[in-house]
Short mmCIF file of C-alpha atoms in Angstrom, two decimals:
data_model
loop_
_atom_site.label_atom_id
_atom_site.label_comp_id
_atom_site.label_asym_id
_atom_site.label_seq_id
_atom_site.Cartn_x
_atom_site.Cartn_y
_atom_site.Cartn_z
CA UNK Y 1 67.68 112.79 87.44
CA UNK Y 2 67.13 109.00 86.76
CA UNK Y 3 70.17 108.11 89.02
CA UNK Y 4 68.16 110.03 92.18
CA UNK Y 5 65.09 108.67 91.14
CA UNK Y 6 66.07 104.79 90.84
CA UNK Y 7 67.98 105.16 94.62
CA UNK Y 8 64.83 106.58 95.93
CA UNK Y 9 62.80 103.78 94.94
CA UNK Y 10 65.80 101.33 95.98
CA UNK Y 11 65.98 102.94 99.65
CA UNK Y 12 61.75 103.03 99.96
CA UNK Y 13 62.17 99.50 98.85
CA UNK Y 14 64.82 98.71 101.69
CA UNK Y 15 62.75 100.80 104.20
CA UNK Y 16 59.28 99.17 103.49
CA UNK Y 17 61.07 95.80 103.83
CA UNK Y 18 61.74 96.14 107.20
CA UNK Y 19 58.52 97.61 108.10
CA UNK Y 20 57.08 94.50 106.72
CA UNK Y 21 59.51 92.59 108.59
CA UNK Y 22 58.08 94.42 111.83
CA UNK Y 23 54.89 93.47 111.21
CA UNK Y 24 55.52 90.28 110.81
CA UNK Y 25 57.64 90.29 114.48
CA UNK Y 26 55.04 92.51 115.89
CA UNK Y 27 52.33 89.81 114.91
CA UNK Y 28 54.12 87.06 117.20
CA UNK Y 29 55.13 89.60 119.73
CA UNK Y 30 51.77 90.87 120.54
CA UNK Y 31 50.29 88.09 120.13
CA UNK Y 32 52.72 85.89 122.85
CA UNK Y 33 52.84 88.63 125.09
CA UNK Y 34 49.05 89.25 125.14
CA UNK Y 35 50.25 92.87 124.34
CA UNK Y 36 46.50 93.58 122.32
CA UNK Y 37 47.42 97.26 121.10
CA UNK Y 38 50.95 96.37 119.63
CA UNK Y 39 49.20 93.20 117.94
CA UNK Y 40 46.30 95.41 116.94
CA UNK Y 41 48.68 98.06 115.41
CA UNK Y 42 49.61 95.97 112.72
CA UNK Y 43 46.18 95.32 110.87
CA UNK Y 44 43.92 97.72 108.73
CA UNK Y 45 40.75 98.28 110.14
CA UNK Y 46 39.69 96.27 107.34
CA UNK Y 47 42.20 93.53 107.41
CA UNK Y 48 41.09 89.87 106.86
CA UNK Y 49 42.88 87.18 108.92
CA UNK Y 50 41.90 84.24 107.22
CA UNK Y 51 42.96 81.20 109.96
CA UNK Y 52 41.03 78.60 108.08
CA UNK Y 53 40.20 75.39 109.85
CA UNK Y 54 39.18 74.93 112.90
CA UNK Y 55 39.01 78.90 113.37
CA UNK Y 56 37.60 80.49 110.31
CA UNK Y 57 38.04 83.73 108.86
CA UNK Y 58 37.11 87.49 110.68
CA UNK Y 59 36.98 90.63 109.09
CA UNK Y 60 37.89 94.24 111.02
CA UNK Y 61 39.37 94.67 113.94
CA UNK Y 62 36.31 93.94 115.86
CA UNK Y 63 36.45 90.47 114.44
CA UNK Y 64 40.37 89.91 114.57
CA UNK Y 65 40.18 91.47 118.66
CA UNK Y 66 36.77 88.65 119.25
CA UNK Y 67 39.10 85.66 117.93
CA UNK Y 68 42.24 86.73 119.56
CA UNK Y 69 40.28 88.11 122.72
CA UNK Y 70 37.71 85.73 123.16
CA UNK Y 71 38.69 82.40 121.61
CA UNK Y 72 42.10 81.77 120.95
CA UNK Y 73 43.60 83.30 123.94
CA UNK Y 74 41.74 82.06 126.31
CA UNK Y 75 42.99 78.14 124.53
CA UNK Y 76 46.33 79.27 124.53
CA UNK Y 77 48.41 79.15 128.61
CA UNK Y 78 51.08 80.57 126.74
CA UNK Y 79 51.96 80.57 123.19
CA UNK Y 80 56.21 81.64 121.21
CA UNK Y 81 55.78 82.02 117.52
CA UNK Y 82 58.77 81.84 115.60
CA UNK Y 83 58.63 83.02 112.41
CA UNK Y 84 61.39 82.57 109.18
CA UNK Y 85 61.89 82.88 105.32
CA UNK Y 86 60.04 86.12 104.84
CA UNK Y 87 59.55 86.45 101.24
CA UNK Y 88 58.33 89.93 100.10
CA UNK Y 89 57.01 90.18 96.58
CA UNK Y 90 56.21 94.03 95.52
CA UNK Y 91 53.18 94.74 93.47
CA UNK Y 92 53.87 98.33 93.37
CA UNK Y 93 55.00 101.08 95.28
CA UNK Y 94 52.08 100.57 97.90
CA UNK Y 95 51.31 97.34 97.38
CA UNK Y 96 53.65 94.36 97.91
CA UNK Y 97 52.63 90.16 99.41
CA UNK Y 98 54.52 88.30 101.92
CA UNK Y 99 55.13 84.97 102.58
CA UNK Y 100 56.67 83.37 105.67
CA UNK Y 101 56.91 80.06 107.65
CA UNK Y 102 56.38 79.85 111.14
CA UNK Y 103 56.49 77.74 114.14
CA UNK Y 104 54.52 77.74 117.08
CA UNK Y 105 55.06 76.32 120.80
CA UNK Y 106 52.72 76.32 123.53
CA UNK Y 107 50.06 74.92 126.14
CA UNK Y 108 46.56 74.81 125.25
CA UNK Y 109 44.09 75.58 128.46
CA UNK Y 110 43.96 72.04 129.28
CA UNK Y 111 47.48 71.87 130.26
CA UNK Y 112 48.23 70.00 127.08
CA UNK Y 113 52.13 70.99 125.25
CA UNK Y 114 51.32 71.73 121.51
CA UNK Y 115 53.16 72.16 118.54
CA UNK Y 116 52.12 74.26 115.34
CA UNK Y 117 53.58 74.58 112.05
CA UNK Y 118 51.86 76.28 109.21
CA UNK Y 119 52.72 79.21 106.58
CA UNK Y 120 51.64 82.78 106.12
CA UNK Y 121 50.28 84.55 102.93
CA UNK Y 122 50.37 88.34 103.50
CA UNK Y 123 49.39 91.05 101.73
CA UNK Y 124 50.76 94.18 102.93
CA UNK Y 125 49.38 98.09 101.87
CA UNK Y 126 50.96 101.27 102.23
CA UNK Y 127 47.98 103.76 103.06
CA UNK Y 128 49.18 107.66 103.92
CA UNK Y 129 52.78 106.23 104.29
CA UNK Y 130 52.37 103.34 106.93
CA UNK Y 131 52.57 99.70 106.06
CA UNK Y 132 49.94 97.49 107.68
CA UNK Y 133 48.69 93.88 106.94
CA UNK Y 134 45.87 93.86 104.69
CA UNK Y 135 45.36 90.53 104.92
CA UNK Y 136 46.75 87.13 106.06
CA UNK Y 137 46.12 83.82 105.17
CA UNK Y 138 47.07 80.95 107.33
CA UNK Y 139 47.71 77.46 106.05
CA UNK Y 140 48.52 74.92 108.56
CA UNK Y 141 50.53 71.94 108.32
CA UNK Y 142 50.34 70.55 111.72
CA UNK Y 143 48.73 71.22 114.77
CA UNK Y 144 49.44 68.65 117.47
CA UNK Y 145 50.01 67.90 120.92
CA UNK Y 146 53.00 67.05 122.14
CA UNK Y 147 52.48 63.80 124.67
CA UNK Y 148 54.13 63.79 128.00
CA UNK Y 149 55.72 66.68 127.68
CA UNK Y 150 54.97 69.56 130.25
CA UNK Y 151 56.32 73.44 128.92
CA UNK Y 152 56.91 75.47 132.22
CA UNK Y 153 59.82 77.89 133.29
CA UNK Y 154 62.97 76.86 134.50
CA UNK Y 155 63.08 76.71 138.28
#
């Protein structure tokens, strides 16, 4: 009984992997697209997305849909995040922390090219079977703009 045991918890291990991994994809996805209920869909309703300077930190989603809604779309023309090296860490069988690098291109509303790099501490939860973000952390490493160069689509 063991043997069925231990492969259960392997293949709910393999499975919650790539739900976090969705997440994660879903995050830059709704968030470049401007697609609000797929990016919504992948926080509690008590997540905490900590941006830390020169955003802050908002609690909910009432506060995570005011800083995407209100603030940091409107500064972003256009936005691609590109995220890599997902690490997931479990903590238990509901309970596991993420950590990823990613890199951001876009224009700001001033017309201005910009270039982000920064990493991402996640904490994921399991609540009646479905994997969400719990909370992310955001620690930049760079955020700056990208002289003479204009970002537009190919003609």
């Amino acid at each position: 009984m063991k043997e069925t045991s231990d492969i259960e918890q392997r293949l709910d291990r393999v499975e919650s992997r790539f739900a976090m991994h969705d997440l994660v994809s879903d995050y830059c996805h709704g968030f470049d697209k401007r697609d609000w209920e797929r990016f919504c869909a992948i926080w509690w309703p008590d997540a905490i997305w900590d941006i830390g300077p020169p955003f802050g930190t908002f609690e909910g989603t009432d506060g995570i849909a005011h800083v995407t809604k209100d603030v940091l779309w409107g500064a972003w023309l256009a936005s691609s995040h590109f995220t890599t090296n997902l690490v997931v860490s479990f903590e238990g069988d509901d309970r596991a922390t993420g950590l990823c690098d990613v890199d951001c291109i876009g224009t700001t509303s001033d017309g201005q090219a910009q270039t982000v790099s920064a990493t991402y501490f996640d904490t994921f939860e399991r609540r009646d079977g479905v994997w969400k973000i719990a909370h992310r952390k955001v620690k930049m490493h760079h955020f700056n703009p990208l002289p003479g160069v204009t970002l537009s689509p190919p003609a």
